[in-house]
Coordinates of C-alpha atoms and ligand atoms in Angstrom, one line a residue:
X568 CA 13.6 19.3 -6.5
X569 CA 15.8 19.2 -3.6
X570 CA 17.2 22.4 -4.2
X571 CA 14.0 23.4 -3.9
X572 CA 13.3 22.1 -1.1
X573 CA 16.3 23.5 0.9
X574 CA 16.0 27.0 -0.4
X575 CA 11.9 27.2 0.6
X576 CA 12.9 25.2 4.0
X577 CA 10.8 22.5 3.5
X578 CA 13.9 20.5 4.5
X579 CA 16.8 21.6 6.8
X580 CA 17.8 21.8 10.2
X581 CA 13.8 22.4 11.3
X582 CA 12.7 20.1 9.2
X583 CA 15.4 17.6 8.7
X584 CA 13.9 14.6 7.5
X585 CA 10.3 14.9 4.8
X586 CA 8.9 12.7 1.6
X587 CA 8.2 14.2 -1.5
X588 CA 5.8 12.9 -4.1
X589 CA 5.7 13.4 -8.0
X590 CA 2.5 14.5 -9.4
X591 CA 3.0 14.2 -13.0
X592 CA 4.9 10.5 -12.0
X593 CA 1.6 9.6 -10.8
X594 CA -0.7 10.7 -13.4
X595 CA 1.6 8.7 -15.9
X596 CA 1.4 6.1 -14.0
X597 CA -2.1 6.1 -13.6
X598 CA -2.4 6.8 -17.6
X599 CA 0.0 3.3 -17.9
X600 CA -2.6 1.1 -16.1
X601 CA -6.0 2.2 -17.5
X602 CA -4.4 2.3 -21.1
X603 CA -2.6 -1.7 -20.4
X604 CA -6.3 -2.9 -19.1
X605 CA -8.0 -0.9 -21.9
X606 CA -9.2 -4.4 -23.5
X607 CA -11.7 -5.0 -20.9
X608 CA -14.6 -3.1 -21.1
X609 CA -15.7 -2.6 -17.6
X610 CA -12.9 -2.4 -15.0
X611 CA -12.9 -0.3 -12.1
X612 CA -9.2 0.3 -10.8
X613 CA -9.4 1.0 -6.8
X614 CA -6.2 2.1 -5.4
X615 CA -5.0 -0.4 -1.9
X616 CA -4.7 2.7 0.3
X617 CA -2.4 1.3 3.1
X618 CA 0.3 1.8 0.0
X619 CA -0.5 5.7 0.5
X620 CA -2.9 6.9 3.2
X621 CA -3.2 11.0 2.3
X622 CA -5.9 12.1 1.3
X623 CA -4.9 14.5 -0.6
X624 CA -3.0 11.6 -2.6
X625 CA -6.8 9.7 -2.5
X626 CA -8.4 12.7 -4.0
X627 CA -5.7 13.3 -7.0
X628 CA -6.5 9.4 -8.0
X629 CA -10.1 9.9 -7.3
X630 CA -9.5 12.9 -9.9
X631 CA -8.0 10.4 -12.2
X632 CA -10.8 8.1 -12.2
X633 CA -9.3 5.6 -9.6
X634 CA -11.0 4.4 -6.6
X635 CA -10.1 3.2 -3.2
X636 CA -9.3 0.0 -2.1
X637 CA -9.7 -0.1 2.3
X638 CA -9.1 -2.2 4.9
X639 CA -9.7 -0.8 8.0
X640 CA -12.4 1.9 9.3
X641 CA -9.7 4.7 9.4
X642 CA -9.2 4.0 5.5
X643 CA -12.7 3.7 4.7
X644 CA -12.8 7.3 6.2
X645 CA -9.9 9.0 4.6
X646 CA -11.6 7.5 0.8
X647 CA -14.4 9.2 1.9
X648 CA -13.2 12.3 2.9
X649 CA -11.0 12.2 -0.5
X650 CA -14.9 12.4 -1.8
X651 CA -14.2 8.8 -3.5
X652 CA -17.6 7.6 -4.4
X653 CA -19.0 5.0 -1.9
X654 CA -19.8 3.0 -5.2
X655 CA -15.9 2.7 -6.1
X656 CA -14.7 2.0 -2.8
X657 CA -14.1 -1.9 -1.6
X658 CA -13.8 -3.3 1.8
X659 CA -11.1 -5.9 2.1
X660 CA -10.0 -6.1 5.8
X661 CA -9.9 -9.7 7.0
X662 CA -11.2 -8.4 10.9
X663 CA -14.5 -6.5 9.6
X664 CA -16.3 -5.8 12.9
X665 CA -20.2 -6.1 13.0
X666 CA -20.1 -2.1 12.7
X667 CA -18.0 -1.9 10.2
X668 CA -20.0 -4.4 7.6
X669 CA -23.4 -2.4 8.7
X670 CA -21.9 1.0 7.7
X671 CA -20.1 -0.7 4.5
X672 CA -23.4 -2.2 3.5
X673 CA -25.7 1.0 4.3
X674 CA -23.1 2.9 2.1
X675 CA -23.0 1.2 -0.7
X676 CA -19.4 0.8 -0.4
X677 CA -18.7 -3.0 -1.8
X678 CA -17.0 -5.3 0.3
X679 CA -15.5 -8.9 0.1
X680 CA -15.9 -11.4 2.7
X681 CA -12.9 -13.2 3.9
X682 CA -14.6 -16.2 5.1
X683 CA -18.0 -17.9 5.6
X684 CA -18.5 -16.3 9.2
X685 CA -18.1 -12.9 7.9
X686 CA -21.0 -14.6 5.4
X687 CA -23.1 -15.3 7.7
X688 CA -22.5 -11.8 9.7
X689 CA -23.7 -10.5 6.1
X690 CA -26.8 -12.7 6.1
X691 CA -28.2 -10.9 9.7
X692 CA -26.9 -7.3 8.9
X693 CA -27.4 -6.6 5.2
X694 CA -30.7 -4.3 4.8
X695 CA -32.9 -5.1 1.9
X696 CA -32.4 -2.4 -0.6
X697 CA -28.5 -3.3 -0.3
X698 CA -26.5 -1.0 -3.4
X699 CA -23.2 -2.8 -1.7
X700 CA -21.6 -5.2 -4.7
X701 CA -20.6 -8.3 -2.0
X702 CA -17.8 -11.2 -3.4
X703 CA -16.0 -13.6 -1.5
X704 CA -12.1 -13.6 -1.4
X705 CA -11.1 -17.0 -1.7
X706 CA -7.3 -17.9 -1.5
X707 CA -6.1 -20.1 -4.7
X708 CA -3.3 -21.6 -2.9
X709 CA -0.8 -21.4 -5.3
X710 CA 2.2 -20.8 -3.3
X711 CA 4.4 -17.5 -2.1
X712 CA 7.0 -15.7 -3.1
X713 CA 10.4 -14.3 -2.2
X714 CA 9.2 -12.9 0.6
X715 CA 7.0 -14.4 2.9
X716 CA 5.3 -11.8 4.9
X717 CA 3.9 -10.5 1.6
X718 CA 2.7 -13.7 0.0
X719 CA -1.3 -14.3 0.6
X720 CA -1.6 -17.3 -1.4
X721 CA 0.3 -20.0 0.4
X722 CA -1.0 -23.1 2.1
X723 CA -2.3 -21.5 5.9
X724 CA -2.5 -17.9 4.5
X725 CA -4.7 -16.0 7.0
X726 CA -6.7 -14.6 4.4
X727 CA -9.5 -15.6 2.0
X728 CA -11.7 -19.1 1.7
X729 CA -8.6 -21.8 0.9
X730 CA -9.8 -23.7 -2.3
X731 CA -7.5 -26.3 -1.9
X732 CA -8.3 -27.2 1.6
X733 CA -10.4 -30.6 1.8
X734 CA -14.3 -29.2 1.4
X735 CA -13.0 -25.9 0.3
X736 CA -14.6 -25.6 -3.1
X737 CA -17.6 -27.1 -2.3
X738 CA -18.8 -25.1 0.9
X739 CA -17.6 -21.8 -1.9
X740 CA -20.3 -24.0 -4.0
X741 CA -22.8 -24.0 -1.8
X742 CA -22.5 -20.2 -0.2
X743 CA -22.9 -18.8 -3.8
X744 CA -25.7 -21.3 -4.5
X745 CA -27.2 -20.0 -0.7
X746 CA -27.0 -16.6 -1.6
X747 CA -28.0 -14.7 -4.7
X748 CA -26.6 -11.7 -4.0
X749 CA -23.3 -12.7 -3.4
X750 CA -21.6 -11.6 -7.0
X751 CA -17.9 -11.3 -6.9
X752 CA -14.9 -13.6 -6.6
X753 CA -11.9 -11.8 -5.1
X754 CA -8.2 -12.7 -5.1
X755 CA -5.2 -11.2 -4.0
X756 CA -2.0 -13.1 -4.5
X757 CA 0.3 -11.2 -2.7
X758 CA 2.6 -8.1 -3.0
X759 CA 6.2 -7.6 -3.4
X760 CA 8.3 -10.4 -4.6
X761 CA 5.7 -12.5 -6.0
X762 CA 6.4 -13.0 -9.7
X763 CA 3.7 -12.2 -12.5
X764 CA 3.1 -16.0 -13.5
X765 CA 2.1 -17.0 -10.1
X766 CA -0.5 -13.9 -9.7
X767 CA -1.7 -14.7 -13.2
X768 CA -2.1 -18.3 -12.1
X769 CA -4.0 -17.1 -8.9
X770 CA -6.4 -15.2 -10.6
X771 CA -6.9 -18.2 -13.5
X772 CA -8.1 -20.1 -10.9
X773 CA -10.0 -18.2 -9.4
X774 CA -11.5 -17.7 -13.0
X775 CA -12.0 -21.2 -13.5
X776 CA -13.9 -21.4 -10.4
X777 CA -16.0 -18.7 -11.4
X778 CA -17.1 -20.5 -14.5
X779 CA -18.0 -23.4 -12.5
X780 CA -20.2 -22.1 -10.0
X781 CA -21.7 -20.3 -12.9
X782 CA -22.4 -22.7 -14.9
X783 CA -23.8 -25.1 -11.5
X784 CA -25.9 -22.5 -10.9
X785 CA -27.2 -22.3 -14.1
X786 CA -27.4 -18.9 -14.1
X787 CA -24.5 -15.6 -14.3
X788 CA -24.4 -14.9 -10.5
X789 CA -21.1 -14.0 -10.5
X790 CA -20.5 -10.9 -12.4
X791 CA -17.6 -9.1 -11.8
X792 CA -13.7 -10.8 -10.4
X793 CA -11.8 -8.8 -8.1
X794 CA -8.2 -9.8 -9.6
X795 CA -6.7 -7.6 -6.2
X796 CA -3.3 -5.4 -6.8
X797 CA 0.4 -7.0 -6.1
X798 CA 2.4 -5.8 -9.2
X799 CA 6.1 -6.0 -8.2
X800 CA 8.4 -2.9 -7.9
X801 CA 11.6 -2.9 -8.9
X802 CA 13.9 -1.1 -6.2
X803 CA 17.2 -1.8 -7.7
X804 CA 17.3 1.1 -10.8
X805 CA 15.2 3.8 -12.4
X806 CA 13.4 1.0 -14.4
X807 CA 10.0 0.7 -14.3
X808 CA 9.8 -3.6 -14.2
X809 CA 7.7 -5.4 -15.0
X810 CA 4.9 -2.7 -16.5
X811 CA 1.3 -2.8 -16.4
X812 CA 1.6 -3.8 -19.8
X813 CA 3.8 -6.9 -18.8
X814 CA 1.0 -7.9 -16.1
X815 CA -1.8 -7.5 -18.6
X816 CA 0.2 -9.8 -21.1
X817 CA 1.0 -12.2 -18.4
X818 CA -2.8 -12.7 -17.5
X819 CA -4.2 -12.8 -21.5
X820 CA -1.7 -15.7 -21.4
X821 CA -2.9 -17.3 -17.9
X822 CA -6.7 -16.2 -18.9
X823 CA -7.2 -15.3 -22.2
X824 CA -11.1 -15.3 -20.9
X825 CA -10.7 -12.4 -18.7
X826 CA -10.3 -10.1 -21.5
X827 CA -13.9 -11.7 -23.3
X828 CA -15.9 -8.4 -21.3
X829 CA -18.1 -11.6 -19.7
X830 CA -17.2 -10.5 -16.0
X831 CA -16.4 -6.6 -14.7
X832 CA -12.8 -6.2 -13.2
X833 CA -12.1 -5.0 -10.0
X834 CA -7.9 -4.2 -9.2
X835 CA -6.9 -3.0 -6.2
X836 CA -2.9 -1.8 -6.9
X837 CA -0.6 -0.4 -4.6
X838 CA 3.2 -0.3 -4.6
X839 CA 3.7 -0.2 -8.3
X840 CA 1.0 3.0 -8.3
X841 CA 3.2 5.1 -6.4
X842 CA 6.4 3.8 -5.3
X843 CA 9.0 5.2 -7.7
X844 CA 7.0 8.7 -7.5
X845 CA 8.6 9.4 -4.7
X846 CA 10.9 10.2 -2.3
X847 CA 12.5 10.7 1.2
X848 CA 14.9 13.3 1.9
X849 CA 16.9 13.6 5.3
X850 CA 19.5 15.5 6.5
X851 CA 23.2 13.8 7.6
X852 CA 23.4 14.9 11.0
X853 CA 27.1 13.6 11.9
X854 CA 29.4 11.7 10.1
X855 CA 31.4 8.9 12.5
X856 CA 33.5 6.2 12.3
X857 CA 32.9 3.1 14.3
X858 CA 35.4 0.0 13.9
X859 CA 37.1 1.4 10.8
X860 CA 33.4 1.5 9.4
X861 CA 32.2 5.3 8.0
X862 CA 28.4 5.7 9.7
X863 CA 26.1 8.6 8.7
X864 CA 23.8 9.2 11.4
X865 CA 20.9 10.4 9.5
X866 CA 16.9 11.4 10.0
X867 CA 15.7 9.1 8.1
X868 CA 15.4 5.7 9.7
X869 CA 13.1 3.2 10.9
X870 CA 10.2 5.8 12.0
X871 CA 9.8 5.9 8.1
X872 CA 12.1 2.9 5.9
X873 CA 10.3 0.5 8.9
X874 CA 10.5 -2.4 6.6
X875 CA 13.6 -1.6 5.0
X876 CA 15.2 -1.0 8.6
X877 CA 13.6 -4.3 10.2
X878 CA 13.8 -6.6 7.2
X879 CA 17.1 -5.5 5.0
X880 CA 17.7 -8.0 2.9
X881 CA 13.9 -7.7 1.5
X882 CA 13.8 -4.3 0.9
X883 CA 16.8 -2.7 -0.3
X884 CA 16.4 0.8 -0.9
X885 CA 19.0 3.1 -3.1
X886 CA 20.3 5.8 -1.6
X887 CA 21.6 9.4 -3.4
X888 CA 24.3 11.8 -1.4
X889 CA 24.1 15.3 -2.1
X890 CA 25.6 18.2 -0.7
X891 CA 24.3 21.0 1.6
X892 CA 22.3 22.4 -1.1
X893 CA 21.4 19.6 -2.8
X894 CA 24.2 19.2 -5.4
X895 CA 24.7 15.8 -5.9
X896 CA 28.5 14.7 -3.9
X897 CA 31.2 13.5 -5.7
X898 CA 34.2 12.5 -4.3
X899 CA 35.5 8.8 -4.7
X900 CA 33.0 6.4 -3.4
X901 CA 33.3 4.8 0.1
X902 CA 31.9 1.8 1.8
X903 CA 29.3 3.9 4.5
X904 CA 26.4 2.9 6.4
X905 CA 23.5 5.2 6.3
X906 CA 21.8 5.1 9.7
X907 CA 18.9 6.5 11.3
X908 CA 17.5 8.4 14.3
X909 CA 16.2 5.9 16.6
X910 CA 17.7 4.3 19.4
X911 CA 18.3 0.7 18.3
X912 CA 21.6 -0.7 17.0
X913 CA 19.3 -1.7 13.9
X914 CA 18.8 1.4 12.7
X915 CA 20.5 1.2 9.9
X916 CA 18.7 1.8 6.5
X917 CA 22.0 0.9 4.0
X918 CA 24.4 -1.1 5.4
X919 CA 28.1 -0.9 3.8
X920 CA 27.0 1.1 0.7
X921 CA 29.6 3.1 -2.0
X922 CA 29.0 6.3 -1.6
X923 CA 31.1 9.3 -1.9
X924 CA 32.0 10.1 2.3
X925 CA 28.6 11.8 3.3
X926 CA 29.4 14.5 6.4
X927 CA 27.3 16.9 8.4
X928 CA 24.7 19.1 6.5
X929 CA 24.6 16.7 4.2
X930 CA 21.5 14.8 2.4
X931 CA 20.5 11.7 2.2
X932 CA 17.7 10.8 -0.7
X933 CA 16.0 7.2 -0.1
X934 CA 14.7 6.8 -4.0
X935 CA 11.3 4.5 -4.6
X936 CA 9.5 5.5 -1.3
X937 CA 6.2 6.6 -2.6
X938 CA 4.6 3.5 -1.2
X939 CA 4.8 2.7 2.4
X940 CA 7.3 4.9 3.6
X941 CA 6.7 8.1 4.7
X942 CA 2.9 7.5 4.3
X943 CA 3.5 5.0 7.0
X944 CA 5.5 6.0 9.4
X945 CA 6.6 4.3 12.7
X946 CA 6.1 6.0 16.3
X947 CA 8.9 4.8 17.9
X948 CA 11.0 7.2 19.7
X949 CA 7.8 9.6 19.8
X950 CA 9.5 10.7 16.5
X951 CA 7.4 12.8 14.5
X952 CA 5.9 12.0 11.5
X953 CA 7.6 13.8 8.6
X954 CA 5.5 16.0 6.2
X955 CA 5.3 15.2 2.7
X956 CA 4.9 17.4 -0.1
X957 CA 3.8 17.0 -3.4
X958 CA 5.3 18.8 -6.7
X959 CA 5.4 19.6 -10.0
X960 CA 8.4 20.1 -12.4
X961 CA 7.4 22.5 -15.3
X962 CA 10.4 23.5 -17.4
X963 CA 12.8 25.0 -15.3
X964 CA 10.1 25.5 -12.2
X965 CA 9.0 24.0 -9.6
X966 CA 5.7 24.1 -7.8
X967 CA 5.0 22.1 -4.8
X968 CA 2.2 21.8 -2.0
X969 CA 2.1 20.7 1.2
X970 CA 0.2 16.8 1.6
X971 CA 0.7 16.5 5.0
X972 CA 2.4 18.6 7.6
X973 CA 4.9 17.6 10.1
X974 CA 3.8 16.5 13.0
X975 CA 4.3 19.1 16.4
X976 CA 5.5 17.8 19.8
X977 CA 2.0 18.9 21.1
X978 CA 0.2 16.8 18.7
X979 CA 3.1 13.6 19.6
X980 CA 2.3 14.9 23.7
X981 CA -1.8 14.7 22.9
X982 CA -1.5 11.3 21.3
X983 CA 1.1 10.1 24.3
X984 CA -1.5 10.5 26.5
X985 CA -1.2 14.1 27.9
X986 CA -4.5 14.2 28.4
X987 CA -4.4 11.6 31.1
X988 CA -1.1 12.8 32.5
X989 CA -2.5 12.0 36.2
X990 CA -4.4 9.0 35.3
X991 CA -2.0 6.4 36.6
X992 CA -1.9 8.1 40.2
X993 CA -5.4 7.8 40.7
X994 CA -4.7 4.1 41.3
X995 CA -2.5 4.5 44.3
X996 CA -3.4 1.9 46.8
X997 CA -6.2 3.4 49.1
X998 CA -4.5 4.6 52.5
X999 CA -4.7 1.7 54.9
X1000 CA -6.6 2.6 58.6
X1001 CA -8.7 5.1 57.4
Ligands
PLP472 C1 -2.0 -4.7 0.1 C2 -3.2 -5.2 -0.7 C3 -3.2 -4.7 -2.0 C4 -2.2 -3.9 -2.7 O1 -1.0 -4.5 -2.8 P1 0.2 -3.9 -3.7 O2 1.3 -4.9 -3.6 O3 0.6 -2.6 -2.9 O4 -0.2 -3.6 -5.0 C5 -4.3 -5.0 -2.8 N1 -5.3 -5.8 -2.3 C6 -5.3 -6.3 -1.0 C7 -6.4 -7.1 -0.5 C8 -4.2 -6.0 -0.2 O5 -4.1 -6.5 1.0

């Protein structure tokens, strides 16, 4: 693929840095999950599109029979212009404005409040011939992970109702009980690093709670459990660990109940849909020494491995040297680090890593960033957004298509404010005496 790539100059000196995604990865992938949750009847699979936020990406899982998870108005829009139906499309962001629930709710799009204000925002603004599906996320409280900026389910998690919390349950209790329409439960654990037992044990709870206001009620108000998206990646080989399969066997252990067809299931994954279908490329573009230490100054930094760059001992990322025309280097390994564009010393996206000695017009390949990465890139510097293509292998060919083109300095000048260029000078003190 990256022989491709370098002969159709979709990577080079012009374009020196660019993400690649793997179609036919992603349609098995998408295959794995709907086959592991085949058991339960009716599940609708949303995909959390802050892991991947093309639409052209939105529309192949849309093809697939995914929807979209959103959290923000900008996603809502791009699921939309994907031409995901509203009805398969949830609303998750823990800041929904008053705007934002009223074009949610007029959609149909379904939505899960975070807390009991956002309930009460719900009470005033949802019309009476609502299609929305509306749940509650609550946060189990069962503790984080390795890493702590992706754990939702500790103690003072910003987001969802906390059960544990003294009242907790009962004021979940008595919103449900307040409010007929108000159908779902929805929990999401947290991402990256948290192992399957504890996201098993999150959504059992939120199960069991289920049950009981069900069974308080008197009455199956609660219909459907939103068990949210979190499966772990594994960044360290060409594995794919844990599978869907694992997950599903970790939650018939945790909830055997889950899989009795008595509640619809709503998952929202992210990462594990789409990060080892794909790729960054970038070019070496000097080789230096610094302090006996071999640096490759490379385009690919933290404008698009942010949190690899910012938080490296979380998210370690393998790196591949090839050659010029994307032969894979040999030459005995040496300790390197592979380094970025921007200018901060932290730039640095593998830090003392074997490699055989990258030089200039070399390659660098950042393996696993399907999710996050290029889709998410970083303005800093006013560097441009890479493009990304998507391709094919077929035998011995390769077809690819363009997913999002590179960004131009005119389009990083228009969204620097070129517009306004004089705007500041129009607040020069008034002359005095006049
Ligand atoms: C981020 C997020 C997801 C997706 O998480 P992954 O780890 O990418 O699977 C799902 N649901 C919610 C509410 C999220 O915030």
């Amino acid at each position: 693929m990256l022989r491709h790539a370098l002969d159709h100059e979709l990577l080079g000196t012009a374009q020196p840095v660019a993400g690649f995604l793997d179609t036919e990865g992603i349609r098995d992938t998408v295959h794995a999950l709907h086959t592991a949750f085949e058991p339960v009847p009716d599940v609708l699979h949303t995909f959390a599109v802050k892991a991947s936020s093309l639409v052209p990406v939105l529309r192949l899982l849309a093809d697939l029979g995914m929807g979209c998870e959103v959290a923000s108005p900008g996603e809502m829009r791009l699921a939309l212009d994907a031409g995901c139906a509203p009805s398969r499309i949830v609303l998750d962001s823990p800041a929904k404005t008053r705007e934002e629930i009223t074009e949610a709710l007029a959609r149909g799009i379904a939505l899960n409040a975070d807390n009991f204000d956002e309930l009460d925002r719900i009470d005033a603004l949802r019309p009476a011939d609502c299609a929305s599906v509306i749940g509650l996320r609550v946060n189990p409280q069962v503790g984080g992970g390795s890493i702590g900026a992706m754990s939702t389910a500790t103690k003072t998690s910003k987001f969802g109702v906390a059960l544990r919390d003294e009242g907790g349950r009962e004021r979940v209790h008595q919103a449900f009980a307040e409010r007929p329409w108000l159908t779902r439960l929805h929990a999401h654990v947290g991402s990256q690093g948290c192992p399957l037992e504890l996201i098993a044990e999150g959504i059992a709870e939120t199960y069991r709670l289920a049950e009981e206001i069900n069974a308080r009620l008197g009455r199956r108000q609660i219909t459907s459990l939103d068990i949210g998206g979190g499966l772990p990646v594994n960044f360290a080989d060409d594995t794919v660990r844990p599978t869907y399969d694992d997950y599903v066997d970790a939650l018939r252990t945790a909830v055997p109940g889950l899989f009795e067809g008595r509640y619809g299931l709503v998952t929202e994954f992210g990462r594990s849909l789409l990060a080892k279908n794909g790729f960054i490329a970038a070019r070496v573009e000097y080789a230096k020494t610094s302090g006996g230490r071999r640096i490759a100054v490379t385009h690919a930094g933290a404008q698009t491995a942010t949190r690899t760059v910012l938080m490296p001992g979380s998210w370690p990322l393998r790196v591949g040297a090839f050659d010029a025309h994307g032969h894979p280097k040999s030459g005995a390994p040496e300790v390197q680090d592979v380094a970025g564009p921007c200018c901060f010393a932290g730039d640095v996206v593998a830090e003392a890593r074997e490699l055989p000695p990258l030089e200039e017009g070399d390659f660098v390949v950042l393996y696993d960033t399907g999710a996050y990465y290029f889709s998410t890139p970083w303005a800093y510097n006013s560097l441009p957004r890479p493009g990304v293509h998507g391709y094919a292998l077929d035998d011995a060919a390769v077809r690819c298509v363009p997913v999002r083109d590179a960004q131009t300095l005119d389009e990083i000048a228009a969204e620097s404010g070129a517009h306004h260029a004089d705007g500041l000078l129009g607040l020069a003190p008034e002359p005095v005496g006049v």
